[in-house]
mmCIF file of C-alpha atoms in Angstrom:
data_model
loop_
_atom_site.group_PDB
_atom_site.id
_atom_site.type_symbol
_atom_site.label_atom_id
_atom_site.label_comp_id
_atom_site.label_asym_id
_atom_site.label_seq_id
_atom_site.Cartn_x
_atom_site.Cartn_y
_atom_site.Cartn_z
ATOM 1 C CA UNK J 1 75.421 29.899 2.034
ATOM 2 C CA UNK J 2 78.860 28.368 2.407
ATOM 3 C CA UNK J 3 82.021 28.666 0.354
ATOM 4 C CA UNK J 4 84.568 26.160 -0.903
ATOM 5 C CA UNK J 5 87.911 26.638 -2.699
ATOM 6 C CA UNK J 6 86.797 24.529 -5.681
ATOM 7 C CA UNK J 7 83.021 25.055 -5.804
ATOM 8 C CA UNK J 8 82.927 28.726 -4.852
ATOM 9 C CA UNK J 9 79.640 29.791 -3.271
ATOM 10 C CA UNK J 10 77.382 26.880 -2.369
ATOM 11 C CA UNK J 11 73.778 27.974 -1.921
ATOM 12 C CA UNK J 12 70.386 26.382 -1.487
ATOM 13 C CA UNK J 13 68.640 26.283 -4.845
ATOM 14 C CA UNK J 14 65.518 24.816 -6.452
ATOM 15 C CA UNK J 15 66.767 21.194 -6.187
ATOM 16 C CA UNK J 16 69.181 21.223 -3.266
ATOM 17 C CA UNK J 17 72.527 22.938 -2.821
ATOM 18 C CA UNK J 18 74.218 24.152 -5.986
ATOM 19 C CA UNK J 19 77.758 25.189 -6.820
ATOM 20 C CA UNK J 20 78.845 28.516 -8.198
ATOM 21 C CA UNK J 21 80.648 26.747 -11.047
ATOM 22 C CA UNK J 22 78.659 25.181 -13.873
ATOM 23 C CA UNK J 23 79.251 22.429 -16.424
ATOM 24 C CA UNK J 24 79.749 22.714 -20.170
ATOM 25 C CA UNK J 25 80.734 20.222 -22.866
ATOM 26 C CA UNK J 26 80.313 20.838 -26.618
ATOM 27 C CA UNK J 27 78.367 17.572 -27.083
ATOM 28 C CA UNK J 28 75.496 19.082 -25.124
ATOM 29 C CA UNK J 29 73.567 21.955 -26.625
ATOM 30 C CA UNK J 30 73.169 23.869 -23.384
ATOM 31 C CA UNK J 31 75.852 25.569 -21.334
ATOM 32 C CA UNK J 32 75.974 26.756 -17.754
ATOM 33 C CA UNK J 33 74.532 23.466 -16.529
ATOM 34 C CA UNK J 34 73.801 23.568 -12.835
ATOM 35 C CA UNK J 35 75.747 21.268 -10.514
ATOM 36 C CA UNK J 36 74.002 20.146 -7.326
ATOM 37 C CA UNK J 37 76.052 18.939 -4.389
ATOM 38 C CA UNK J 38 74.564 16.153 -2.288
ATOM 39 C CA UNK J 39 71.072 14.767 -2.113
ATOM 40 C CA UNK J 40 68.011 16.977 -2.392
ATOM 41 C CA UNK J 41 65.938 14.997 0.148
ATOM 42 C CA UNK J 42 66.743 13.001 3.269
ATOM 43 C CA UNK J 43 65.598 9.412 3.912
ATOM 44 C CA UNK J 44 62.222 10.708 5.180
ATOM 45 C CA UNK J 45 61.585 12.637 1.969
ATOM 46 C CA UNK J 46 62.211 15.985 3.630
ATOM 47 C CA UNK J 47 64.204 18.674 1.853
ATOM 48 C CA UNK J 48 67.767 18.874 3.163
ATOM 49 C CA UNK J 49 68.352 22.307 4.656
ATOM 50 C CA UNK J 50 71.916 21.977 5.987
ATOM 51 C CA UNK J 51 74.635 22.603 3.407
ATOM 52 C CA UNK J 52 77.217 19.891 2.745
ATOM 53 C CA UNK J 53 80.224 19.986 5.068
ATOM 54 C CA UNK J 54 83.649 21.139 3.866
ATOM 55 C CA UNK J 55 84.782 17.498 3.888
ATOM 56 C CA UNK J 56 81.800 16.456 1.763
ATOM 57 C CA UNK J 57 82.412 19.319 -0.664
ATOM 58 C CA UNK J 58 86.056 18.291 -1.038
ATOM 59 C CA UNK J 59 84.983 14.704 -1.737
ATOM 60 C CA UNK J 60 82.486 15.950 -4.329
ATOM 61 C CA UNK J 61 85.250 18.042 -5.901
ATOM 62 C CA UNK J 62 87.479 14.967 -6.244
ATOM 63 C CA UNK J 63 84.611 13.023 -7.846
ATOM 64 C CA UNK J 64 83.830 15.842 -10.265
ATOM 65 C CA UNK J 65 87.488 16.398 -11.208
ATOM 66 C CA UNK J 66 87.852 12.692 -12.022
ATOM 67 C CA UNK J 67 84.685 12.894 -14.116
ATOM 68 C CA UNK J 68 86.020 15.884 -16.068
ATOM 69 C CA UNK J 69 89.471 14.359 -16.609
ATOM 70 C CA UNK J 70 87.760 11.274 -18.068
ATOM 71 C CA UNK J 71 84.853 13.080 -19.745
ATOM 72 C CA UNK J 72 85.345 11.606 -23.208
ATOM 73 C CA UNK J 73 85.214 8.020 -21.893
ATOM 74 C CA UNK J 74 82.233 8.855 -19.676
ATOM 75 C CA UNK J 75 80.460 10.456 -22.640
ATOM 76 C CA UNK J 76 81.024 7.390 -24.838
ATOM 77 C CA UNK J 77 79.627 5.147 -22.082
ATOM 78 C CA UNK J 78 76.622 7.461 -21.686
ATOM 79 C CA UNK J 79 75.917 7.469 -25.441
ATOM 80 C CA UNK J 80 76.234 3.681 -25.743
ATOM 81 C CA UNK J 81 74.027 3.076 -22.709
ATOM 82 C CA UNK J 82 71.403 5.539 -23.901
ATOM 83 C CA UNK J 83 71.236 3.852 -27.307
ATOM 84 C CA UNK J 84 70.986 0.399 -25.684
ATOM 85 C CA UNK J 85 68.104 1.674 -23.542
ATOM 86 C CA UNK J 86 66.419 3.079 -26.650
ATOM 87 C CA UNK J 87 66.684 -0.287 -28.404
ATOM 88 C CA UNK J 88 65.275 -2.168 -25.390
ATOM 89 C CA UNK J 89 62.445 0.175 -24.416
ATOM 90 C CA UNK J 90 61.561 2.568 -27.203
ATOM 91 C CA UNK J 91 62.534 1.167 -30.620
ATOM 92 C CA UNK J 92 59.608 -1.261 -30.755
ATOM 93 C CA UNK J 93 57.352 1.792 -30.711
ATOM 94 C CA UNK J 94 59.286 4.466 -32.614
ATOM 95 C CA UNK J 95 60.534 2.133 -35.342
ATOM 96 C CA UNK J 96 57.128 0.558 -36.003
ATOM 97 C CA UNK J 97 54.693 2.815 -37.908
ATOM 98 C CA UNK J 98 51.812 0.499 -36.965
ATOM 99 C CA UNK J 99 52.450 1.143 -33.274
ATOM 100 C CA UNK J 100 53.367 4.827 -33.394
ATOM 101 C CA UNK J 101 51.120 5.821 -36.295
ATOM 102 C CA UNK J 102 54.114 7.876 -37.472
ATOM 103 C CA UNK J 103 56.922 7.114 -39.920
ATOM 104 C CA UNK J 104 59.751 5.110 -38.357
ATOM 105 C CA UNK J 105 62.499 7.292 -36.882
ATOM 106 C CA UNK J 106 65.242 5.034 -38.292
ATOM 107 C CA UNK J 107 67.420 5.407 -35.224
ATOM 108 C CA UNK J 108 69.703 2.496 -35.981
ATOM 109 C CA UNK J 109 72.998 3.626 -34.470
ATOM 110 C CA UNK J 110 74.447 5.695 -31.651
ATOM 111 C CA UNK J 111 75.079 8.761 -33.810
ATOM 112 C CA UNK J 112 71.430 8.950 -34.909
ATOM 113 C CA UNK J 113 70.325 8.556 -31.316
ATOM 114 C CA UNK J 114 72.713 11.176 -29.921
ATOM 115 C CA UNK J 115 70.581 14.065 -31.169
ATOM 116 C CA UNK J 116 67.943 13.046 -28.613
ATOM 117 C CA UNK J 117 70.224 13.204 -25.542
ATOM 118 C CA UNK J 118 71.877 16.586 -25.941
ATOM 119 C CA UNK J 119 70.158 18.596 -23.213
ATOM 120 C CA UNK J 120 71.324 18.132 -19.632
ATOM 121 C CA UNK J 121 68.890 19.354 -17.006
ATOM 122 C CA UNK J 122 71.438 19.189 -14.173
ATOM 123 C CA UNK J 123 74.293 17.210 -12.667
ATOM 124 C CA UNK J 124 74.245 15.980 -9.074
ATOM 125 C CA UNK J 125 77.438 15.008 -7.235
ATOM 126 C CA UNK J 126 76.930 12.545 -4.370
ATOM 127 C CA UNK J 127 78.920 10.561 -1.820
ATOM 128 C CA UNK J 128 80.918 7.461 -2.734
ATOM 129 C CA UNK J 129 82.272 8.839 -6.028
ATOM 130 C CA UNK J 130 78.763 9.069 -7.481
ATOM 131 C CA UNK J 131 77.474 11.452 -10.143
ATOM 132 C CA UNK J 132 73.962 11.586 -11.578
ATOM 133 C CA UNK J 133 73.375 13.223 -14.937
ATOM 134 C CA UNK J 134 69.742 14.098 -15.659
ATOM 135 C CA UNK J 135 68.924 14.638 -19.319
ATOM 136 C CA UNK J 136 65.842 15.918 -21.090
ATOM 137 C CA UNK J 137 65.310 12.922 -23.364
ATOM 138 C CA UNK J 138 63.669 14.165 -26.559
ATOM 139 C CA UNK J 139 61.986 10.779 -27.115
ATOM 140 C CA UNK J 140 60.482 10.682 -23.610
ATOM 141 C CA UNK J 141 60.254 14.183 -22.206
ATOM 142 C CA UNK J 142 57.868 13.046 -19.471
ATOM 143 C CA UNK J 143 60.428 10.770 -17.796
ATOM 144 C CA UNK J 144 63.719 11.995 -19.203
ATOM 145 C CA UNK J 145 66.775 9.811 -18.751
ATOM 146 C CA UNK J 146 69.216 9.740 -15.876
ATOM 147 C CA UNK J 147 72.638 8.112 -15.654
ATOM 148 C CA UNK J 148 74.236 7.198 -12.356
ATOM 149 C CA UNK J 149 78.029 6.857 -12.419
ATOM 150 C CA UNK J 150 79.859 5.387 -9.425
ATOM 151 C CA UNK J 151 83.612 5.082 -9.480
ATOM 152 C CA UNK J 152 83.551 6.172 -13.114
ATOM 153 C CA UNK J 153 81.197 3.392 -14.265
ATOM 154 C CA UNK J 154 77.514 3.575 -15.153
ATOM 155 C CA UNK J 155 75.712 1.613 -12.461
ATOM 156 C CA UNK J 156 72.102 2.642 -13.174
ATOM 157 C CA UNK J 157 69.984 4.149 -15.931
ATOM 158 C CA UNK J 158 66.377 5.174 -15.545
ATOM 159 C CA UNK J 159 63.971 8.027 -15.712
ATOM 160 C CA UNK J 160 64.877 11.165 -13.794
ATOM 161 C CA UNK J 161 64.927 10.529 -10.018
ATOM 162 C CA UNK J 162 64.647 6.756 -10.602
ATOM 163 C CA UNK J 163 68.331 5.927 -10.221
#
């Protein structure tokens, strides 16, 4: 365990090192969302056992503070990107009763789609002003959906652990 003025206690957890503070935003239906600091695995696929340094933790704090200050813009970008991904990958199945053998979901705008992206699994803060947000995607619970923000912009979207 280590401590940091912003993060509080930083301890090894089920997916790396986690902060004492947690995330909440009213858009998401869950609260107390865990924040992981740094990567879970090294380049050899081994679990990282050394906690982030004080300098790393301070850098992560700056990244997270910027994310929070700009949360509404980040949330809009996340919602738009998630809906675009739905249209490209999932709509051909979910909107076609012949393919899905179910009635069409009629997800034809961002607001209708938002109900499917309201459960964050965790947030991971990384080097180089990078944040990953892993979401339990109600339309694809096997893969979920993950957003990678760098410098405040979405740079990758994929299944969880694919970005």
